[in-house]
Coordinates of C-alpha atoms in Angstrom, one line a residue:
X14 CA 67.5 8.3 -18.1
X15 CA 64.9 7.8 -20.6
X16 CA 64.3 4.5 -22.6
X17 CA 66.9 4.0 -25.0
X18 CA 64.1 3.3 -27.4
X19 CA 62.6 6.8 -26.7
X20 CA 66.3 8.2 -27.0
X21 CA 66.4 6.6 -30.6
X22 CA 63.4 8.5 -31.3
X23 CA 64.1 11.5 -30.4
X24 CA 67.9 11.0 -31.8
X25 CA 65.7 10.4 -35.3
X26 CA 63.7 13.3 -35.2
X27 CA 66.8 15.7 -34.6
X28 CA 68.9 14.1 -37.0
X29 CA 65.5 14.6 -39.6
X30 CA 65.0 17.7 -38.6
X31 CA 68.8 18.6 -39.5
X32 CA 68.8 16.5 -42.6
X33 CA 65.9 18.6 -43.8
X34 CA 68.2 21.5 -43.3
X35 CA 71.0 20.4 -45.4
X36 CA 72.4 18.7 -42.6
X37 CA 75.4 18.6 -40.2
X38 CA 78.8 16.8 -39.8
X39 CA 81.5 15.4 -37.7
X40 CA 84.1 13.3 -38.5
X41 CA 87.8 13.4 -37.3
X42 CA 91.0 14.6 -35.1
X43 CA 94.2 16.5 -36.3
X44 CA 96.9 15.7 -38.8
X45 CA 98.9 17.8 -36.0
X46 CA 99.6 16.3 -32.6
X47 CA 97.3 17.8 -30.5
X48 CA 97.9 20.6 -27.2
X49 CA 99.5 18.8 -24.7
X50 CA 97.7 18.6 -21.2
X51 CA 98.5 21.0 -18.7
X52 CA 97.7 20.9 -14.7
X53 CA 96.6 24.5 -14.8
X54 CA 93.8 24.3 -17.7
X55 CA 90.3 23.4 -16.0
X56 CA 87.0 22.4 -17.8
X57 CA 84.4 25.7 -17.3
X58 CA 82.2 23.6 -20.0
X59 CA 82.0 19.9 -21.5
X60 CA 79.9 17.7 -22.8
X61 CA 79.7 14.1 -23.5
X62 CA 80.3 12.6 -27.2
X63 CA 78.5 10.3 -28.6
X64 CA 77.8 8.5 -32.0
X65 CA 75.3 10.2 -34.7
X66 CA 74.7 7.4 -37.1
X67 CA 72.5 9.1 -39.3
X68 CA 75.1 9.1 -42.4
X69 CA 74.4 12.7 -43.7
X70 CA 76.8 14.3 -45.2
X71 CA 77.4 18.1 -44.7
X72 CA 79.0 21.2 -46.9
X73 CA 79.2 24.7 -46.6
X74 CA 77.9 25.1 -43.1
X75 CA 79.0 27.4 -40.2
X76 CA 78.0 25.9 -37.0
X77 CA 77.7 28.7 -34.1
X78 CA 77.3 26.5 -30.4
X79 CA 75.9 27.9 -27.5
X80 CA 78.0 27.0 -24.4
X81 CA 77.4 27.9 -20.9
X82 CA 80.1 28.3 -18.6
X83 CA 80.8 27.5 -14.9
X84 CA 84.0 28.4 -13.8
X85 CA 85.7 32.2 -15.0
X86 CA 89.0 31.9 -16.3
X87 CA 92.1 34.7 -17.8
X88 CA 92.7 33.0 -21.0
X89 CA 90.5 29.4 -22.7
X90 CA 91.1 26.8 -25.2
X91 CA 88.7 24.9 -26.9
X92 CA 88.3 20.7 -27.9
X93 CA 87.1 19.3 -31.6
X94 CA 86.5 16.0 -31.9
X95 CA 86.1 13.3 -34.5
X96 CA 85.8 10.1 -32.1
X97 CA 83.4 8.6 -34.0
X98 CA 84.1 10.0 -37.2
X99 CA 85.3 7.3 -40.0
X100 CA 87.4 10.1 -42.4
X101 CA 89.3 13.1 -41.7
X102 CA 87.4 16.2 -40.6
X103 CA 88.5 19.7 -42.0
X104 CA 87.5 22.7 -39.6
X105 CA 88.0 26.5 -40.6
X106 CA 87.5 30.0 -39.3
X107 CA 86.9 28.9 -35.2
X108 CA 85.9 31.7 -33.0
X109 CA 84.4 32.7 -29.4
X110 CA 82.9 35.1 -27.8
X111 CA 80.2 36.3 -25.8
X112 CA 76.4 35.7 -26.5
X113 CA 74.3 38.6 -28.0
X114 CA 70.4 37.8 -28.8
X115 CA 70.3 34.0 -30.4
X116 CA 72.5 33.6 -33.0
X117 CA 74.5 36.6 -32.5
X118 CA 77.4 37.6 -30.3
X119 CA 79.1 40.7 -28.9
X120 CA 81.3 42.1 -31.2
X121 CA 83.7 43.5 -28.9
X122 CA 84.4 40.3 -27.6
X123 CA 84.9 37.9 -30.5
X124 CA 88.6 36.1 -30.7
X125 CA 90.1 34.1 -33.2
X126 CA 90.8 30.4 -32.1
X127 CA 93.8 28.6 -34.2
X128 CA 95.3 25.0 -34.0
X129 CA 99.2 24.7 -34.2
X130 CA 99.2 28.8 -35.4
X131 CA 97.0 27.8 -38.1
X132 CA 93.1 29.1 -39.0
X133 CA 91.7 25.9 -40.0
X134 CA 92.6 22.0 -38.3
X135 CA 92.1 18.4 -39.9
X136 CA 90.8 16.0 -36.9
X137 CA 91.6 12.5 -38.2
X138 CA 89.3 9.5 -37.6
X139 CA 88.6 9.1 -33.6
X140 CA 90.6 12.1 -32.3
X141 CA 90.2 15.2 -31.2
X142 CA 91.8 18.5 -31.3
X143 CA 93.0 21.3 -28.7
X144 CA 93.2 25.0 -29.9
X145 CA 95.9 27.3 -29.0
X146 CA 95.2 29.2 -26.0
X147 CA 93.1 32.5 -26.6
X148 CA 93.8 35.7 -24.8
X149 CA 90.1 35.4 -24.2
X150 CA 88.3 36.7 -20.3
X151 CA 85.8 34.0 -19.6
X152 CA 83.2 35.2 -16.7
X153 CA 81.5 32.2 -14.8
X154 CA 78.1 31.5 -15.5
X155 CA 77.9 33.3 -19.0
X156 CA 77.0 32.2 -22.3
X157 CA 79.4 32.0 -25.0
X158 CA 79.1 31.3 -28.5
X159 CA 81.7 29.1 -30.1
X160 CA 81.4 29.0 -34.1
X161 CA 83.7 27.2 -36.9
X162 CA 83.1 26.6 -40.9
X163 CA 82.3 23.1 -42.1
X164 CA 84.0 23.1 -45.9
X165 CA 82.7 20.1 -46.4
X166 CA 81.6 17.9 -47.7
X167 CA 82.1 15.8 -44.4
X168 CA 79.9 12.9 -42.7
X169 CA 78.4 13.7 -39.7
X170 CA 80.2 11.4 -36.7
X171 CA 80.4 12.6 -33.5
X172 CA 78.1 15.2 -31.6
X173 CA 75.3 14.7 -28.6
X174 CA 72.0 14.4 -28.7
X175 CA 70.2 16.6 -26.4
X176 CA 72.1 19.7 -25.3
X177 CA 69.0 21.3 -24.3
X178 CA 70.6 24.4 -25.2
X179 CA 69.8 26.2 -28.6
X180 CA 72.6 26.2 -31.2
X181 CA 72.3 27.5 -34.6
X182 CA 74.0 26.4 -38.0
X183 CA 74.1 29.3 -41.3
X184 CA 74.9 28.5 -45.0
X185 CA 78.5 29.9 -45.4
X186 CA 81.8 31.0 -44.4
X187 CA 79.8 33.2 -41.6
X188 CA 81.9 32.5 -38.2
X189 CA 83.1 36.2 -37.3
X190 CA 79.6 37.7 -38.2
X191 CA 78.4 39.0 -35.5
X192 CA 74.4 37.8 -36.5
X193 CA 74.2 34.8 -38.5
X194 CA 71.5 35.7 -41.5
X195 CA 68.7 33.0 -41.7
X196 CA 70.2 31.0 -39.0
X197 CA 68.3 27.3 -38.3
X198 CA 68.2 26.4 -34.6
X199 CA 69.6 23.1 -33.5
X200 CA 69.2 21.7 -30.3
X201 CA 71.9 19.1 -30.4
X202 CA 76.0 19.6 -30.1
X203 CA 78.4 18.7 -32.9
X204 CA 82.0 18.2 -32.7
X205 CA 82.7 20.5 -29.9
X206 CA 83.2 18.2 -26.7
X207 CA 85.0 20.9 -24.0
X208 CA 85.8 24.5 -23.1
X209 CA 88.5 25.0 -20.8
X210 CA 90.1 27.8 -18.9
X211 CA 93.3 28.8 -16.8
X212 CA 93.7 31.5 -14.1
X213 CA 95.5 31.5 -10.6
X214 CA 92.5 30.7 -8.4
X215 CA 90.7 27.4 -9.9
X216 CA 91.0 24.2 -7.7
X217 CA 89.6 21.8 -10.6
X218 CA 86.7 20.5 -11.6
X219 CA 83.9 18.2 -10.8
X220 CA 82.1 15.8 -13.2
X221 CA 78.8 15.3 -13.3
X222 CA 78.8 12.0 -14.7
X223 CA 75.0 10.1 -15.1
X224 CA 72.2 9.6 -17.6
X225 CA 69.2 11.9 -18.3
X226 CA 68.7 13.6 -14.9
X227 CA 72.6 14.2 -14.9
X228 CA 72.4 15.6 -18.2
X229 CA 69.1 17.8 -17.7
X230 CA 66.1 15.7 -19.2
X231 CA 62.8 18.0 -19.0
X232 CA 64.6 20.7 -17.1
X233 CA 63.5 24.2 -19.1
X234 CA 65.1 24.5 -22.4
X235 CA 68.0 27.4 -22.3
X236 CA 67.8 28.1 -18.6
X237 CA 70.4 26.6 -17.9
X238 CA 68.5 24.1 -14.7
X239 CA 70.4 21.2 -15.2
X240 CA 71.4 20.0 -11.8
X241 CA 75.1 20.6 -12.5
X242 CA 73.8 24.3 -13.6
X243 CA 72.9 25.1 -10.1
X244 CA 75.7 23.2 -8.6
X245 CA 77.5 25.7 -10.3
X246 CA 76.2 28.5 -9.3
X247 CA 76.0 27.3 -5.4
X248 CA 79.9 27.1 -5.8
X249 CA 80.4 30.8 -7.6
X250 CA 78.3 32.1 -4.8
X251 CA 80.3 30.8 -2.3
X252 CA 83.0 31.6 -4.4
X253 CA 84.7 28.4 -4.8
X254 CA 86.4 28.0 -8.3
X255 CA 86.1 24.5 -9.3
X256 CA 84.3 24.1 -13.0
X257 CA 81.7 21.5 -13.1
X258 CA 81.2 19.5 -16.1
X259 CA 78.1 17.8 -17.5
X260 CA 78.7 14.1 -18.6
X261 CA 75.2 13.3 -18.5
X262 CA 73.9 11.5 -21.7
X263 CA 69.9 10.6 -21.6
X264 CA 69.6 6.7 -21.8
X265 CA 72.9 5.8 -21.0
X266 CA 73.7 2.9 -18.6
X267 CA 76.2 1.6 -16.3
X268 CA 76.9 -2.1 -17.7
X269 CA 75.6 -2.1 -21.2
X270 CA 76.1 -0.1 -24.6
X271 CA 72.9 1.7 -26.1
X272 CA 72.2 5.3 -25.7
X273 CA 76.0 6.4 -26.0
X274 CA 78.5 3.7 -24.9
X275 CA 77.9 2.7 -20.7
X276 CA 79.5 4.5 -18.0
X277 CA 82.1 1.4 -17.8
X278 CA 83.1 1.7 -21.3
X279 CA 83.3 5.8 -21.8
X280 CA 84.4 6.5 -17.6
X281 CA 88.5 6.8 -18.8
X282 CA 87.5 9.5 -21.7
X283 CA 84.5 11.5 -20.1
X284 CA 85.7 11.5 -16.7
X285 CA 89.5 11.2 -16.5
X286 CA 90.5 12.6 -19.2
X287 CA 88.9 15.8 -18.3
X288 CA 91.3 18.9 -17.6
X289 CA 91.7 19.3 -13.9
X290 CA 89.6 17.1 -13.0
X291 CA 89.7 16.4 -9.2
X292 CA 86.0 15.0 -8.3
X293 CA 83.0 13.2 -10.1
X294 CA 79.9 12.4 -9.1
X295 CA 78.2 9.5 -9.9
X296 CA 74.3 9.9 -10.5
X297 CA 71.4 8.2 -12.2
X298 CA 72.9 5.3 -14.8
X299 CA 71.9 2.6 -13.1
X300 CA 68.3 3.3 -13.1
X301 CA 68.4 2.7 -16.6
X302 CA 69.8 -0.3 -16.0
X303 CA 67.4 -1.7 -14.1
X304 CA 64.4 -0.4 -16.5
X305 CA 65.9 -0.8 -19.6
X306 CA 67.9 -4.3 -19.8
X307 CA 66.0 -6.9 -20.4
X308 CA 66.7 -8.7 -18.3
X309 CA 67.6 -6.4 -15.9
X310 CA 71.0 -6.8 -14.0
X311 CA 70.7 -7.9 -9.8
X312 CA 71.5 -5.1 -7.3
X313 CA 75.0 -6.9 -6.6
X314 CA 76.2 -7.1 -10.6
X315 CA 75.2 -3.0 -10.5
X316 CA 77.3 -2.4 -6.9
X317 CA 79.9 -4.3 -8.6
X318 CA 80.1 -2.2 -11.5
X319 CA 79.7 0.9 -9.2
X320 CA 83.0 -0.4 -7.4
X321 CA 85.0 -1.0 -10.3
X322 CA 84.4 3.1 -11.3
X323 CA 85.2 4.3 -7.6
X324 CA 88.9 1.9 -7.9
X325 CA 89.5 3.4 -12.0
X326 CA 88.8 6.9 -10.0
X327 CA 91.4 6.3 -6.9
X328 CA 94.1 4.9 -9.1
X329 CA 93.2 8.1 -11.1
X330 CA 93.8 10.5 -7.9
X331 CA 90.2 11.3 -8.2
X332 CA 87.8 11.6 -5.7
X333 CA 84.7 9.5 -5.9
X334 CA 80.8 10.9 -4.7
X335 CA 78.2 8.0 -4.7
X336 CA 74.7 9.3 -5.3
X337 CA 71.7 8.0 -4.5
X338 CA 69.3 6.6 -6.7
X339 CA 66.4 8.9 -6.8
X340 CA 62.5 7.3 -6.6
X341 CA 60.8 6.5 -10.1
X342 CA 57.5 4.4 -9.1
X343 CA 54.6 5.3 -11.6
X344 CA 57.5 5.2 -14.6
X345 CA 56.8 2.9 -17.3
X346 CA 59.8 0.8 -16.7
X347 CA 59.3 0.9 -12.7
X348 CA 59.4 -2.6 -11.5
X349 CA 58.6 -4.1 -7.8
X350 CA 61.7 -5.9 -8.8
X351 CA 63.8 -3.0 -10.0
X352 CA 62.5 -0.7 -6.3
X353 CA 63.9 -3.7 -4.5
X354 CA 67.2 -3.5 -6.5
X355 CA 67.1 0.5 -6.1
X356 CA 67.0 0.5 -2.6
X357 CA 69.6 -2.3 -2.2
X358 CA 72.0 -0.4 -4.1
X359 CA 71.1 3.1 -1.7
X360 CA 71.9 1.0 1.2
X361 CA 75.2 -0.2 -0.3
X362 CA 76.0 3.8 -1.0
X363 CA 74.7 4.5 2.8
X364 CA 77.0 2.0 4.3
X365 CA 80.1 2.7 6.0
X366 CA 81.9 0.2 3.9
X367 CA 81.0 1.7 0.2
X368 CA 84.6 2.8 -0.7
X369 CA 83.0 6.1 -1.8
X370 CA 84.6 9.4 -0.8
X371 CA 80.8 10.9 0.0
X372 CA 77.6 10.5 -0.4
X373 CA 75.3 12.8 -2.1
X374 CA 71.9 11.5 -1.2
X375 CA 69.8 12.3 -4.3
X376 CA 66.9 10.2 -3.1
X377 CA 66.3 11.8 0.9
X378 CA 66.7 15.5 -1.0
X379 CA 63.5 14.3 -3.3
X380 CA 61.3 11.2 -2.7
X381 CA 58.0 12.2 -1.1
X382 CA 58.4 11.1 2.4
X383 CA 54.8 10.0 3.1
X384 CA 55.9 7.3 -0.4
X385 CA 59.0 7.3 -0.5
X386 CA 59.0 5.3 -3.7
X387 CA 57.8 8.1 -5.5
X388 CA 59.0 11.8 -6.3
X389 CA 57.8 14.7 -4.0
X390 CA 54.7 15.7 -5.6
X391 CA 56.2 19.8 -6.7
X392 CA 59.5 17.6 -7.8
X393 CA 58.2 15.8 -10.0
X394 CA 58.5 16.3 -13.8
X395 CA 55.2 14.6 -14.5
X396 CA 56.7 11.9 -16.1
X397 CA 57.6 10.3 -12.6
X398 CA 61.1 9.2 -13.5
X399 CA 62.7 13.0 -14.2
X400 CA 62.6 15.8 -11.5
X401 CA 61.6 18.9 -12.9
X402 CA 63.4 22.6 -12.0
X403 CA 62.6 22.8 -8.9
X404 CA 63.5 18.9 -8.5
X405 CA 66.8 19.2 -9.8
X406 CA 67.8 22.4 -7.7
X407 CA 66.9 19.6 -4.9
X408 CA 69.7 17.4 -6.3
X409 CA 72.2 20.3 -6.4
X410 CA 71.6 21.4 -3.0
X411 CA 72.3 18.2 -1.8
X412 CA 75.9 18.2 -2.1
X413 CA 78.0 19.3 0.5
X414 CA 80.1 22.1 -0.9
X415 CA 82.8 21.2 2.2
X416 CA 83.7 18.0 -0.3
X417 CA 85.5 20.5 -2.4
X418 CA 86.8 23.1 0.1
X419 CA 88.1 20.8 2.1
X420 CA 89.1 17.6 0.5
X421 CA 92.6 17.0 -1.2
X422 CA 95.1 19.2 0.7
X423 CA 97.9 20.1 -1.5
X424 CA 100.7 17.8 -0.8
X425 CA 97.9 15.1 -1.5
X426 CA 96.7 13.9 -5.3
X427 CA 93.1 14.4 -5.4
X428 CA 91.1 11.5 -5.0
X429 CA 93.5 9.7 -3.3
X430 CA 91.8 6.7 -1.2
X431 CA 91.3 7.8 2.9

């Protein structure tokens, strides 16, 4: 929930920093047909694609991503995608397994990952790919390292920004080594869009779909402290299996295009598309909104737009949680215009007539209530508009966990208007 021109800044820098490196790329979906969809696959990991236009071309590179689960599953498949690619994408030697030191990964548990029997997959121009199924264990909350060969040369297309996770990219053919020599860190994501997994007990999943304090703005780099991270964890503990899913991209908005396409435009791929999904929550777009567009939308154009997702959602079968819009006084896009706005909408979510199927109130679990217009004091990120660790373990524990225990009995479809 940055500013998208701060966004475009730091999208610069890591696409510099990775130009200076040789480079990366993405670019296409498969000459095959991809895996079909089936009811018992559920996202454990995802993330939300978006366009690099940087134009550097890549060759010779093997890409080793960082992913961290939610949900454990028997056996897992894996998603490549070109969306934004503009020619065909060639991707070789794919493998997963388990997280050593850094760049390197346990051995014991490295599996080949193949596409239609085949070691390598061609993702043509704004598709994406599915792997075969891989006899593969996957424990909740772990992290796994997914690695594949770029033969190059390719343009770099699709990826997203700030994973605030550490990846690492290697000169070579180097997928199945189990340390990558003189391997580059890279905090963004390329190609690799979802990681899902099947076994008997798994409910679904839940998308966490928002801007930056959805997708973990200044929480602690490789902790793993992104609100959905410790929503997560609340559900392992009290051993719930749904996955939760991070659709969060820093910027983003819910009426207008900029940092990544608006929550309007991408809500069919990055929230019902997702496998098993059964819940999303919606979170912090529309604080950009009213920061960022110039000029900024009224609270009723925003409510509208907030409607239109919760009725794409219901005719989807999926259940719809409204959050609140937390405080961001003392940020440099805060407004006496947009607080007004902000707490119109929050009333709208409060009200008995919202159409949502609950509330998770984002604001009561962290404004400061002495001034309620700002953060709590120890919640607050220091830039006022992002919550810090602490903050965002506020967010997480302010979801009811009975929204997924006991909503959508099984002769019901999920999300399925009350």
């Amino acid at each position: 929930m940055i500013e998208v021109s701060a966004w475009r800044m730091r999208s610069a820098f890591l696409s510099a920093a990775l130009v200076a490196f040789g480079s990366l790329g993405a670019a296409a979906q498969s000459t095959a047909p991809s895996a079909p969809s089936s009811p018992s696959w559920v996202g454990t990991w995802a993330t939300a694609a978006m366009h690099d236009g940087s134009a550097a071309s890549v060759s010779d590179l093997t890409l080793r991503q960082i992913v961290f689960t939610s949900v454990a599953g028997s056996s897992a498949r894996i998603h490549l995608s070109n969306l934004f690619g503009t020619a065909p994408l060639r991707i070789e030697d794919v493998h997963i397994a388990q997280q050593g030191d850094r760049a390197s990964i346990l051995p014991a548990t490295d599996r080949k990952v193949l596409f239609g029997g085949n070691n390598f997959v061609v993702i043509a121009p704004g598709q994406e790919a599915v792997s075969d199924p891989v006899a593969f264990s996957v424990p909740a909350r772990t992290a796994l390292a997914i690695s594949f060969y770029l033969p190059g040369p390719a343009l770099r297309g699709t990826f997203h920004a700030s994973a605030h996770q550490t990846s690492y990219v290697a000169t070579g053919d180097l997928s199945g080594i189990a340390d990558l020599p003189q391997a580059k860190p890279i905090r963004s994501t390329y190609v690799l869009t979802n990681l899902d997994v099947q076994g008997t007990a798994l409910l679904g999943s839940v998308v966490a779909f928002g801007a930056s304090i959805t997708e973990g703005y200044n929480s602690t780099p490789n902790a793993n402290h992104r609100w959905p991270d410790f929503l997560a964890q609340r559900l392992v503990d009290a051993g719930i299996a749904v996955g939760v899913l991070n659709e969060g991209i820093s910027g983003n908005r819910l009426l207008v295009d900029g940092a990544g396409e608006s929550a309007e435009k991408r809500f069919d791929r990055d929230v019902l598309a997702q496998p098993g999904v059964r819940w999303v929550i919606f979170s912090d777009d529309p604080i950009n909104d009213l920061g960022s567009t110039k000029p900024p939308p009224t609270a009723a154009e925003l409510i509208a737009g907030l409607q239109q997702l919760i009725s794409r959602a219901h005719a989807g079968h999926i259940q719809f949680f409204c959050a609140t819009l937390t405080p961001y006084e003392g940020a440099n896009y805060w407004t006496p215009e947009g607080e007004a706005a902000r707490e119109q909408i929050n009333d709208f979510i409060r009200g008995g007539h919202n159409g949502c199927d609950g509330i998770v109130d984002e604001d009561t679990a962290t404004h400061d209530p002495a001034h309620p217009t700002r953060y709590l004091p120890a919640y607050d990120s220091g830039d006022h508009l992002h919550p810090n660790d602490d903050g965002l373990k506020a967010l997480a524990g302010a979801v009811d966990l009975a929204l997924f225990s006991a909503a959508a009995p099984a002769n019901k479809p999920a999300g399925e208007p009350k």
